[in-house]
XYZ file of C-alpha atoms in Angstrom:
742
model
C 135.497 127.500 82.503
C 137.001 129.664 79.604
C 135.942 128.821 76.140
C 138.696 127.827 74.095
C 139.865 129.085 70.566
C 139.861 127.180 67.340
C 141.691 123.827 67.348
C 144.016 122.539 64.966
C 142.708 119.991 62.394
C 143.306 116.324 63.294
C 144.278 113.264 61.426
C 141.205 111.384 59.953
C 142.850 108.570 57.984
C 144.875 105.730 59.201
C 148.476 105.888 58.210
C 151.356 103.472 58.459
C 153.063 103.424 61.859
C 155.410 106.530 61.892
C 158.565 107.025 63.726
C 157.686 109.371 66.750
C 160.350 111.507 68.103
C 158.647 112.666 71.402
C 155.651 110.134 72.051
C 156.601 106.669 71.529
C 153.744 104.480 70.053
C 155.982 101.446 69.207
C 154.832 99.610 72.189
C 151.114 99.487 71.026
C 149.800 96.615 69.155
C 148.056 97.355 65.781
C 144.462 97.733 67.128
C 145.522 99.872 70.160
C 147.491 102.004 67.607
C 144.642 102.693 65.533
C 142.338 103.685 68.280
C 145.139 106.103 69.376
C 145.624 107.903 66.145
C 141.964 107.739 64.972
C 141.067 111.188 66.632
C 138.328 112.502 64.423
C 134.733 111.338 64.428
C 132.934 108.734 66.471
C 134.998 105.687 67.511
C 133.781 102.543 69.173
C 136.388 100.635 70.831
C 135.586 97.078 72.219
C 138.111 96.293 74.555
C 138.214 92.650 75.682
C 139.185 91.766 79.433
C 142.966 92.483 79.925
C 143.484 93.926 76.392
C 145.384 97.265 77.561
C 142.288 99.537 77.325
C 144.032 101.986 79.935
C 147.267 102.072 77.998
C 145.163 102.915 74.964
C 143.306 105.838 76.523
C 146.497 107.255 78.064
C 148.416 107.119 74.730
C 145.455 108.753 73.030
C 145.379 111.732 75.538
C 149.227 112.201 75.003
C 148.890 111.774 71.222
C 146.137 114.482 70.921
C 148.170 117.013 72.976
C 151.317 116.181 71.074
C 149.520 116.874 67.708
C 148.044 120.254 68.847
C 144.873 119.859 70.619
C 144.850 121.968 73.804
C 144.387 119.801 76.742
C 141.588 122.178 77.995
C 139.673 121.003 75.365
C 139.674 117.160 76.110
C 137.204 115.701 78.286
C 138.079 112.174 79.641
C 134.907 110.713 81.538
C 135.584 107.536 83.707
C 133.581 105.806 86.433
C 135.929 106.758 89.366
C 137.919 109.842 90.045
C 140.790 107.648 90.621
C 140.720 106.012 87.340
C 141.107 109.472 85.457
C 143.578 110.729 87.792
C 145.930 107.751 87.217
C 145.320 107.860 83.462
C 146.477 111.580 83.405
C 149.420 110.992 85.452
C 150.392 108.356 83.222
C 149.866 110.520 80.166
C 152.026 113.191 81.810
C 154.902 110.597 82.218
C 154.646 110.008 78.479
C 154.477 113.409 77.143
C 154.797 116.393 79.687
C 152.741 117.972 82.428
C 150.391 119.838 80.060
C 148.407 116.335 80.315
C 147.217 117.286 83.702
C 145.095 120.241 82.175
C 142.881 117.754 80.491
C 139.493 117.774 82.378
C 139.012 114.125 83.821
C 136.633 112.818 86.099
C 133.329 111.019 86.469
C 130.048 111.592 84.885
C 128.869 113.028 88.253
C 131.945 115.012 89.012
C 131.811 116.819 85.635
C 128.113 117.405 85.998
C 129.084 119.191 89.372
C 131.567 121.475 87.624
C 129.230 122.385 84.780
C 126.227 122.845 87.043
C 127.788 125.248 89.378
C 128.875 127.367 86.266
C 125.680 127.094 84.248
C 123.187 125.958 86.547
C 121.477 129.394 86.485
C 120.005 128.800 83.517
C 117.761 126.180 85.064
C 117.275 128.159 88.332
C 119.941 126.796 90.491
C 122.639 128.852 92.433
C 126.069 127.883 92.339
C 126.121 126.690 96.092
C 123.655 123.714 95.882
C 124.752 120.860 97.982
C 124.963 117.224 96.862
C 123.366 114.661 98.961
C 124.240 110.909 99.116
C 121.899 107.954 99.675
C 121.299 108.238 103.456
C 120.606 111.893 103.084
C 117.993 111.195 100.319
C 116.324 108.342 102.661
C 116.180 111.087 105.475
C 114.229 113.456 103.336
C 111.712 110.609 102.301
C 111.304 109.746 105.975
C 110.674 113.666 106.856
C 108.089 113.872 103.967
C 106.430 110.653 104.669
C 105.611 111.891 108.183
C 104.525 115.309 107.017
C 102.167 113.685 104.255
C 100.597 111.270 106.661
C 102.235 108.364 104.983
C 103.405 106.702 108.317
C 101.793 104.662 111.143
C 101.601 101.342 112.119
C 98.265 100.517 110.313
C 99.529 101.868 106.967
C 101.566 99.184 105.155
C 103.615 101.798 103.128
C 107.116 101.103 101.668
C 110.107 101.887 103.602
C 112.479 104.958 102.711
C 114.951 102.558 101.212
C 112.448 100.892 98.761
C 111.008 104.576 97.891
C 114.570 105.755 96.934
C 115.255 102.609 94.973
C 112.124 103.216 93.016
C 112.548 106.996 92.533
C 116.340 106.423 91.500
C 115.344 103.490 89.297
C 112.704 105.402 87.241
C 115.437 108.149 86.555
C 118.199 105.754 85.560
C 115.990 103.548 83.311
C 114.501 106.967 81.942
C 110.733 105.839 82.509
C 108.151 107.529 84.528
C 107.698 106.329 88.214
C 104.248 104.965 87.611
C 105.663 102.681 84.752
C 108.398 101.307 86.969
C 105.932 100.582 89.748
C 103.607 98.501 87.470
C 106.852 96.761 85.895
C 108.766 95.912 88.801
C 106.634 96.670 92.012
C 103.260 95.672 91.017
C 102.719 94.593 94.660
C 103.038 98.219 95.724
C 100.624 99.364 93.049
C 97.729 100.387 95.644
C 100.290 102.960 96.766
C 101.019 104.473 93.355
C 99.076 107.688 93.556
C 100.743 108.392 97.194
C 104.229 107.339 95.780
C 103.903 109.867 92.899
C 102.861 112.514 95.428
C 105.756 111.676 97.546
C 108.066 112.110 94.676
C 106.621 115.407 93.496
C 107.276 116.717 97.227
C 110.970 115.256 97.093
C 111.785 117.061 93.957
C 110.221 120.421 95.509
C 111.996 119.972 98.744
C 115.414 119.389 97.139
C 114.838 122.537 94.870
C 113.609 124.747 97.743
C 116.607 123.774 99.866
C 119.221 124.057 96.936
C 119.870 120.222 97.109
C 120.594 117.765 94.402
C 120.936 113.932 94.732
C 123.475 111.907 92.425
C 120.573 111.502 89.795
C 119.632 115.201 89.984
C 123.191 115.895 88.636
C 123.115 113.760 85.597
C 119.506 114.816 84.992
C 119.931 118.424 85.207
C 123.529 118.165 83.033
C 121.341 116.595 80.431
C 118.522 119.296 80.850
C 121.277 122.088 80.674
C 122.426 120.520 77.130
C 118.905 119.679 75.937
C 116.886 122.915 76.886
C 119.566 125.701 76.673
C 120.957 126.082 73.403
C 123.404 128.749 74.383
C 124.801 126.476 77.305
C 125.017 123.416 74.820
C 127.020 125.423 72.413
C 129.384 126.885 74.698
C 129.916 123.501 76.384
C 130.316 121.405 73.095
C 132.794 124.098 71.582
C 134.718 124.019 74.858
C 135.294 120.176 74.684
C 136.250 119.311 71.032
C 137.274 115.800 72.040
C 135.890 113.593 74.276
C 136.810 110.082 75.526
C 134.479 107.808 77.841
C 135.600 104.714 79.659
C 133.749 101.578 80.818
C 130.832 102.631 78.156
C 128.978 99.248 78.901
C 128.094 100.666 82.393
C 126.492 103.746 81.195
C 122.698 104.412 81.756
C 120.468 106.086 79.217
C 120.694 109.528 80.885
C 124.524 109.194 80.303
C 124.202 108.123 76.830
C 122.073 111.129 75.848
C 124.684 113.229 77.677
C 127.563 111.945 75.390
C 125.301 112.295 72.334
C 124.562 115.942 73.498
C 128.024 116.799 74.535
C 129.377 115.988 70.956
C 127.059 118.324 69.417
C 128.643 119.991 66.331
C 131.645 117.766 66.197
C 131.098 114.095 66.978
C 134.550 113.658 68.159
C 133.833 110.962 70.428
C 135.619 107.584 71.477
C 133.913 105.566 74.076
C 135.704 102.367 75.413
C 133.908 99.322 76.755
C 133.106 95.721 76.558
C 129.649 94.426 76.179
C 130.742 91.208 77.721
C 131.392 92.867 80.920
C 128.045 94.831 81.258
C 127.065 93.632 84.568
C 125.568 96.652 86.435
C 121.865 96.636 85.383
C 120.796 96.885 88.862
C 122.356 100.125 89.150
C 120.538 101.431 85.807
C 123.224 100.364 83.300
C 121.923 99.646 79.890
C 123.640 96.732 77.864
C 122.227 98.295 74.842
C 124.036 101.660 75.116
C 127.265 99.871 73.780
C 125.252 97.906 71.281
C 123.216 100.892 69.946
C 126.442 103.391 69.796
C 126.834 102.944 66.018
C 123.165 103.893 65.269
C 123.512 106.884 67.748
C 126.575 108.184 66.029
C 126.590 107.489 62.377
C 129.749 106.562 60.691
C 131.108 104.880 63.832
C 134.327 103.252 63.115
C 134.565 99.992 65.279
C 138.009 98.547 66.631
C 138.404 95.491 68.480
C 141.283 94.931 71.201
C 141.785 91.147 71.592
C 144.962 90.685 72.535
C 145.083 89.889 76.323
C 148.072 90.717 78.598
C 146.665 89.107 81.716
C 145.823 85.557 81.353
C 147.309 82.409 79.900
C 145.686 80.849 77.119
C 143.838 77.850 78.704
C 142.029 80.459 80.797
C 141.202 82.594 77.901
C 139.890 79.682 75.928
C 137.450 78.885 78.763
C 136.112 82.349 79.052
C 135.873 82.665 75.015
C 133.501 79.683 75.336
C 131.533 81.148 78.025
C 130.964 84.336 76.180
C 130.449 82.813 72.611
C 127.147 81.337 73.844
C 125.939 84.746 74.220
C 122.755 85.703 72.246
C 123.843 89.294 71.448
C 127.448 90.434 71.238
C 130.282 92.081 69.512
C 132.091 88.973 68.332
C 135.834 88.679 69.525
C 138.409 85.986 70.484
C 140.799 86.988 73.303
C 144.291 85.412 72.705
C 147.626 85.999 74.450
C 151.441 85.480 73.952
C 151.885 84.661 77.759
C 153.244 81.174 78.360
C 151.161 78.850 80.325
C 149.525 75.465 79.896
C 147.653 74.731 83.138
C 144.021 74.407 82.422
C 141.058 75.708 84.795
C 140.200 73.066 87.497
C 136.571 72.097 88.493
C 135.873 70.548 91.827
C 132.521 69.097 92.687
C 132.062 69.110 96.321
C 129.454 66.927 98.248
C 128.211 70.304 99.991
C 129.176 73.751 100.784
C 131.384 72.725 103.782
C 133.445 70.319 101.721
C 133.642 73.248 99.054
C 135.154 75.284 101.757
C 137.451 72.797 102.990
C 138.604 72.217 99.267
C 139.356 76.210 98.708
C 141.197 76.529 102.120
C 143.453 73.444 101.570
C 144.197 74.646 98.107
C 144.986 78.154 99.241
C 147.459 76.816 101.820
C 149.030 74.545 99.248
C 149.554 77.842 96.981
C 150.980 79.596 99.883
C 153.432 76.926 101.035
C 154.504 76.821 97.434
C 155.261 80.579 97.427
C 152.272 82.223 96.311
C 151.354 85.645 98.227
C 147.909 85.576 99.668
C 147.097 89.065 98.399
C 147.384 87.388 95.039
C 144.555 85.023 95.668
C 141.002 85.971 95.590
C 137.793 84.058 96.082
C 134.908 85.219 94.185
C 130.891 84.529 94.435
C 127.784 85.743 93.151
C 126.354 87.256 96.677
C 127.922 87.934 99.916
C 126.158 85.315 101.794
C 127.745 82.707 99.844
C 131.220 82.816 101.439
C 130.048 82.339 104.913
C 131.165 78.818 105.595
C 134.472 79.622 103.684
C 134.906 82.362 105.986
C 134.456 80.012 109.160
C 136.875 77.662 107.561
C 139.704 80.275 106.613
C 139.374 81.624 110.423
C 139.614 78.179 111.890
C 142.687 77.552 109.723
C 144.329 80.871 110.624
C 144.240 82.451 107.114
C 143.700 86.024 107.205
C 141.266 87.413 104.626
C 139.697 90.767 103.537
C 136.103 90.755 102.408
C 135.199 93.771 99.981
C 132.499 95.933 100.637
C 130.931 97.831 103.543
C 130.181 101.476 104.302
C 132.250 104.381 102.729
C 134.093 106.500 105.456
C 131.551 109.222 105.166
C 128.485 107.021 105.487
C 128.717 106.568 108.920
C 126.699 108.617 111.393
C 129.526 110.476 113.323
C 131.259 111.275 110.137
C 127.828 112.790 108.613
C 127.736 114.679 111.912
C 130.824 116.321 111.315
C 130.456 116.875 107.586
C 126.993 118.578 108.243
C 128.990 121.626 109.468
C 130.971 122.015 106.448
C 127.724 121.571 104.312
C 125.870 124.384 106.237
C 128.843 126.823 105.359
C 128.954 125.716 101.853
C 124.962 125.969 101.505
C 123.314 127.824 104.537
C 119.856 126.660 102.855
C 120.689 122.960 103.514
C 117.752 122.157 105.565
C 118.880 118.485 106.182
C 122.246 119.389 107.726
C 120.665 122.097 109.860
C 118.381 119.617 111.136
C 121.442 117.159 112.289
C 123.242 119.803 113.748
C 120.351 121.178 115.743
C 119.277 117.647 116.900
C 122.838 117.443 118.645
C 121.565 120.074 121.163
C 120.622 118.457 124.448
C 116.736 118.817 125.121
C 116.154 119.611 121.376
C 113.826 117.036 119.838
C 112.817 116.525 115.920
C 109.774 119.009 115.939
C 111.890 121.864 117.737
C 114.804 121.138 115.240
C 112.662 121.302 112.303
C 111.091 124.775 113.372
C 114.263 126.285 113.853
C 115.530 124.904 110.764
C 112.431 126.078 108.757
C 113.104 129.836 110.303
C 116.610 129.814 109.126
C 115.879 128.762 105.666
C 113.265 131.428 105.358
C 115.863 134.283 106.617
C 117.874 136.319 104.008
C 120.469 135.860 106.790
C 120.562 132.280 108.043
C 123.300 132.366 110.677
C 121.704 135.756 112.196
C 118.538 133.900 112.097
C 120.232 131.007 114.253
C 121.578 133.659 116.487
C 118.149 135.559 117.093
C 116.138 132.486 117.601
C 114.607 132.470 121.074
C 116.110 129.501 122.959
C 114.272 127.258 125.543
C 115.800 127.500 129.152
C 117.037 123.818 128.828
C 119.062 124.392 125.859
C 119.906 127.938 125.877
C 123.739 127.068 126.551
C 123.950 124.715 123.973
C 122.446 127.071 121.484
C 124.768 129.681 122.661
C 127.944 127.647 121.778
C 126.642 126.816 118.467
C 126.257 130.072 117.469
C 129.559 131.171 118.708
C 130.961 128.148 116.687
C 129.421 129.351 113.355
C 130.531 132.910 114.147
C 134.118 131.473 114.476
C 133.942 129.351 111.284
C 132.688 132.142 109.012
C 135.985 133.921 109.843
C 138.127 131.128 108.598
C 139.069 130.199 105.135
C 140.870 126.867 105.470
C 138.961 123.734 105.743
C 141.705 122.059 108.067
C 141.247 125.039 110.581
C 137.533 124.715 110.509
C 137.596 121.100 111.392
C 139.693 121.755 114.456
C 137.177 124.415 115.506
C 134.401 121.977 114.920
C 135.936 119.099 116.884
C 136.278 121.350 119.999
C 132.499 121.928 119.829
C 131.671 118.462 118.480
C 133.926 116.193 120.739
C 131.490 116.187 123.997
C 128.501 115.536 121.906
C 130.421 113.018 119.981
C 131.109 111.150 123.284
C 127.654 111.321 124.612
C 125.960 110.378 121.513
C 128.181 107.163 120.862
C 129.395 106.348 124.463
C 129.478 102.716 123.738
C 132.164 102.782 120.840
C 133.390 106.539 120.599
C 137.234 105.401 120.830
C 136.715 103.217 117.699
C 134.965 105.986 115.788
C 137.480 108.429 116.701
C 139.939 106.675 114.472
C 137.719 107.694 111.612
C 137.586 110.906 112.578
C 141.286 111.242 112.645
C 141.151 109.661 109.024
C 138.951 112.821 108.147
C 141.522 115.247 109.564
C 144.287 113.823 107.601
C 142.222 114.015 104.098
C 140.942 117.454 104.878
C 144.450 119.161 105.052
C 144.884 118.554 101.474
C 142.156 120.898 100.739
C 142.204 124.697 100.481
C 138.774 125.096 98.969
C 135.472 124.426 101.129
C 133.338 123.638 98.311
C 135.840 121.190 96.686
C 136.214 119.340 100.083
C 132.284 118.982 100.438
C 131.675 117.976 96.894
C 134.469 115.129 97.058
C 133.196 113.796 100.315
C 129.848 113.062 98.653
C 130.987 112.387 95.000
C 133.877 110.196 95.764
C 133.835 109.136 99.384
C 136.756 107.487 100.722
C 136.774 103.943 102.115
C 136.260 103.238 105.617
C 139.413 102.623 107.560
C 138.304 99.582 109.641
C 139.250 97.109 106.932
C 142.863 97.526 105.450
C 142.944 96.993 101.567
C 144.617 93.938 100.316
C 147.718 95.659 99.216
C 148.352 97.047 102.672
C 148.953 93.408 103.770
C 149.425 89.841 102.809
C 145.736 88.721 102.929
C 143.659 86.993 100.408
C 140.717 88.668 98.984
C 137.044 87.573 99.330
C 134.789 89.391 97.039
C 131.445 89.565 95.059
C 132.075 89.427 91.358
C 130.498 92.979 91.151
C 133.107 94.309 93.479
C 135.988 92.354 91.793
C 135.372 93.916 88.222
C 138.569 95.715 87.016
C 140.973 93.796 89.189
C 143.262 90.710 88.740
C 144.841 88.133 90.826
C 147.410 85.199 89.834
C 144.905 82.916 91.400
C 141.001 82.826 91.418
C 138.668 80.726 92.975
C 134.865 81.129 91.857
C 132.838 79.187 94.175
C 128.967 78.311 94.224
C 128.794 77.475 90.455
C 125.784 75.516 90.952
C 122.496 75.549 89.198
C 120.027 77.749 91.219
C 122.951 79.839 92.341
C 124.649 80.590 89.482
C 122.760 81.830 87.666
C 120.465 82.760 90.548
C 117.241 80.937 90.758
C 115.050 83.885 89.934
C 116.994 84.696 86.863
C 114.535 84.908 83.997
C 115.241 83.683 80.219
C 116.652 86.590 78.041
C 118.600 89.622 79.473
C 118.730 88.636 83.073
C 119.927 85.160 82.098
C 122.723 86.945 79.815
C 123.807 89.221 82.416
C 124.407 86.292 84.743
C 126.601 84.791 81.934
C 128.518 87.920 81.532
C 129.055 87.938 85.337
C 130.758 84.536 85.285
C 132.729 85.819 82.144
C 133.975 88.658 84.327
C 134.974 86.299 87.414
C 136.890 84.019 85.098
C 138.862 86.923 83.231
C 140.145 88.070 86.567
C 142.787 85.152 86.714
C 146.072 85.489 85.411
C 147.691 82.006 86.123
C 145.531 79.715 88.014
C 141.563 79.399 87.851
C 139.603 77.036 90.079
C 136.001 76.530 89.662
C 133.811 74.631 92.144
C 130.274 74.082 93.182
C 128.318 72.034 96.105
C 126.201 69.043 94.738
C 123.711 69.477 97.672
C 122.493 72.949 98.807
C 120.149 74.062 101.659
C 116.807 75.574 100.648
C 115.309 78.425 102.374
C 112.723 76.062 104.254
C 116.097 74.251 105.639
C 115.791 71.263 103.320
C 118.635 69.814 101.316
C 118.433 69.178 97.570
C 120.834 67.807 94.988
C 121.877 70.212 92.296
C 124.206 69.904 89.291
C 126.675 72.181 88.024
C 125.866 75.571 86.605
C 124.373 75.539 83.068
C 127.278 78.083 81.943
C 129.749 75.306 82.695
C 127.491 72.378 81.603
C 127.270 73.951 78.044
C 130.867 74.387 77.233
C 132.736 72.229 74.878
C 135.032 69.524 76.205
C 138.533 69.890 77.121
C 138.469 73.516 78.384
C 138.868 72.354 82.053
C 139.889 69.342 84.207
C 137.903 67.975 86.883
C 139.464 67.460 90.404
C 138.841 63.901 91.556
C 135.924 63.817 93.912
C 138.013 61.299 95.949
C 139.492 64.147 97.861
C 143.437 64.547 98.178
C 144.736 63.674 101.644
C 145.481 67.317 101.956
C 141.689 68.340 102.190
C 140.332 65.010 103.795
C 139.535 65.956 107.412
C 140.603 63.536 110.203
C 137.951 60.883 110.977
C 136.179 61.266 107.411
C 134.305 58.191 106.254
C 135.023 56.726 102.937
C 132.293 56.957 99.859
C 132.598 60.542 98.940
C 133.517 59.564 95.452
C 129.913 58.222 95.321
C 128.591 61.761 95.468
C 126.884 61.218 98.771
C 126.881 64.312 101.158
C 129.681 64.334 103.590
C 128.932 64.247 107.049
C 130.998 66.682 109.362
C 130.888 64.940 113.068
C 130.548 66.017 116.468
C 133.805 65.541 118.379
C 133.658 63.734 121.539
C 136.643 63.131 124.093
C 137.793 59.650 124.223
C 135.517 58.813 121.259
C 136.137 57.998 117.580
C 134.624 60.571 115.191
C 131.429 59.651 113.523
C 127.988 60.400 112.889
C 126.260 61.152 116.300
C 122.643 60.660 116.981
C 120.668 63.652 118.512
C 120.395 61.755 121.591
C 124.303 62.534 122.247
C 123.243 66.158 122.849
C 120.527 67.608 125.454
C 119.335 71.066 126.860
C 122.168 72.664 129.043
C 125.157 70.616 127.347
C 128.364 72.689 126.921
C 129.752 72.969 123.466
C 132.587 74.455 121.493
C 132.738 75.614 117.911
C 135.743 76.588 115.898
C 134.299 80.169 115.016
C 131.577 80.877 117.567
C 133.531 79.753 120.528
C 132.044 78.308 123.714
C 128.159 77.945 124.096
C 125.299 76.086 125.663
C 122.695 73.950 123.842
C 119.522 75.682 124.286
C 117.131 73.612 122.176
C 116.890 70.467 120.089
C 114.947 70.395 116.711
C 113.926 67.720 114.245
C 116.236 67.363 111.176
C 119.523 67.225 113.244
C 119.143 70.898 113.898
C 120.194 72.199 117.344
C 120.019 75.934 118.773
C 123.140 76.795 120.682
C 123.560 80.104 122.792
C 127.189 81.162 122.277
C 128.795 83.589 124.866
C 130.292 85.721 122.231
C 127.795 85.509 119.243
C 124.263 85.023 120.828
C 121.892 82.146 119.580
C 122.925 80.327 116.401
C 120.875 77.369 114.794
C 123.241 74.754 113.640
C 122.937 71.635 111.454
C 124.860 68.818 112.981
C 125.760 67.469 109.428
C 127.867 70.886 109.012
C 128.528 72.251 112.362
C 131.730 70.673 113.809
C 130.959 71.034 117.569
C 132.857 69.737 120.399
C 131.236 68.617 123.750
C 132.852 70.262 126.659
C 133.321 68.082 129.665
C 134.584 69.116 132.877
């Protein structure tokens, strides 16, 4: 980075809307316009859902550059790299290509850039490797073993839980010991060993030049707080800072923003307290509430005009959030036309709820809606299981959001290990992975070789000089030759081809069951890598911003409806949104305590409802199965029960013909549980006794296919062994089975 010269002074007061020959601000509303031109001092923009915050940030970037601020001195922090890239592209369209010189990216990406430049102040070289979650868990497993914290008789926490604890302490800015006694008191007997493990984990990373995601932020903060010359150089470099989605920041990130603004306080943060839903990741709701105290003389601007939803939807969402105990008061409004109120359906049970949603989606599609403009949202991933079965039976294609990133699968990590070693020859974890590929080399031998490599000033020569065992001498010779060839290359794409020549036979041996499917993902990596000329940039990006796995097309690639948790749906929008499972004990979830947990659940519902543009359907089952397989009656979510009248309309519980299955008995308007019968050839459909089934009877299920009854239980439950899906326990009141007769 190059320190910039002095910047031209900026406007510090609000003027009337001027004519603008180059950059047109006329399409901004009054609040957006004020946020764009107030470029000096701290500004907090409370941006309601769908209120055009991205448009505001884009115009502000262009406005700063047009009035003389050098683009190199502007820092735009977002929560995904894609967001910043899109904003800067749009700013370039508004003004000119100089907007592309703005430094934009995620907190972690910016930390990476600054630590590679200034990390020597903290004892780090520029060639450190960034490790992801699974790498961190691998190190913990290694350390647990070396410290004697494993064994059948030792009930020690799993590596996943340990990393959750270590990371949680960092993100909440509290000592690990305090976190244990607050959230993991049941593991307090292991507190001393956990603290010892944490210390060894930190030492291991430092010794092998590794940083996890949390280290990037912690070390960026340390750099600014502990090294005055670095703080002065960095804060002088970035004279104007903008932060998107500020409500999702943790305490470390809030401290970084404060320190980055040292000497000028030209910070604008944009966010919505009502959409703070990521406390489980360490996000602190109170960061956005405390901002005016953190920065004196903060100017607060509220964006309240909504450009997404109709007024009936906004009226409901306004009432949901107005019940919040702490908030920045705002009332969303719109000029969009629309008079259809949200609809609430009280289903007898989850199966009927699923039938209702599937039938309504079919009606919408028949009326001309595109499937990709329909989303079904839910509190937790398992809440959609019955709906998935219903959609599959009805031939409706869907995409369920979530799953592994492309680079989190084992074969991808195998290939990336070679690149990571080239970028950082001290990366013990990657050496270990590569050495374990050698046939006849086990974990102890791999660790021994990796340790010797790590202690040598010439790691690749140490690999070549290591005395090979007779059983793995040939494999070692090929590995040494591979690295000799790789070190002569500059282009990552050429390196990839060399690696694949070596790795392909290993790949087919390790993943012989499904390597053709995995091969497709390696082809995706080949397509990605050709875009990179720099090895370090490729390695950093695959860890900081990994691409999505290719085994599930994104919704925009095909006309398929979206099933998604609410957390995964934040920032997105659809013409029609269904929110299911809005029952007490499920939304908010049963363990939500009064106070902040309860309030975050309220905000979660607000986020879900504000995704809808034109149609919003709310539903809940009046009967749920408990963990002990009992059924209990439940009411509607308290968040809906407390709303004032007239904000939604109820769908009659006497279901319309379009969603009443053949053979359903009447009486569902009475609120009794619906019975989904077993179909018998030659018989009318109705409630069937357990005596109709017996061990060995062949049955068919719409989703699981054909199977054989394995056992009968009390309470109308039956075990069925399905040919394709194995053993399943089904309840006859829910599972629509057909007896197969020869």
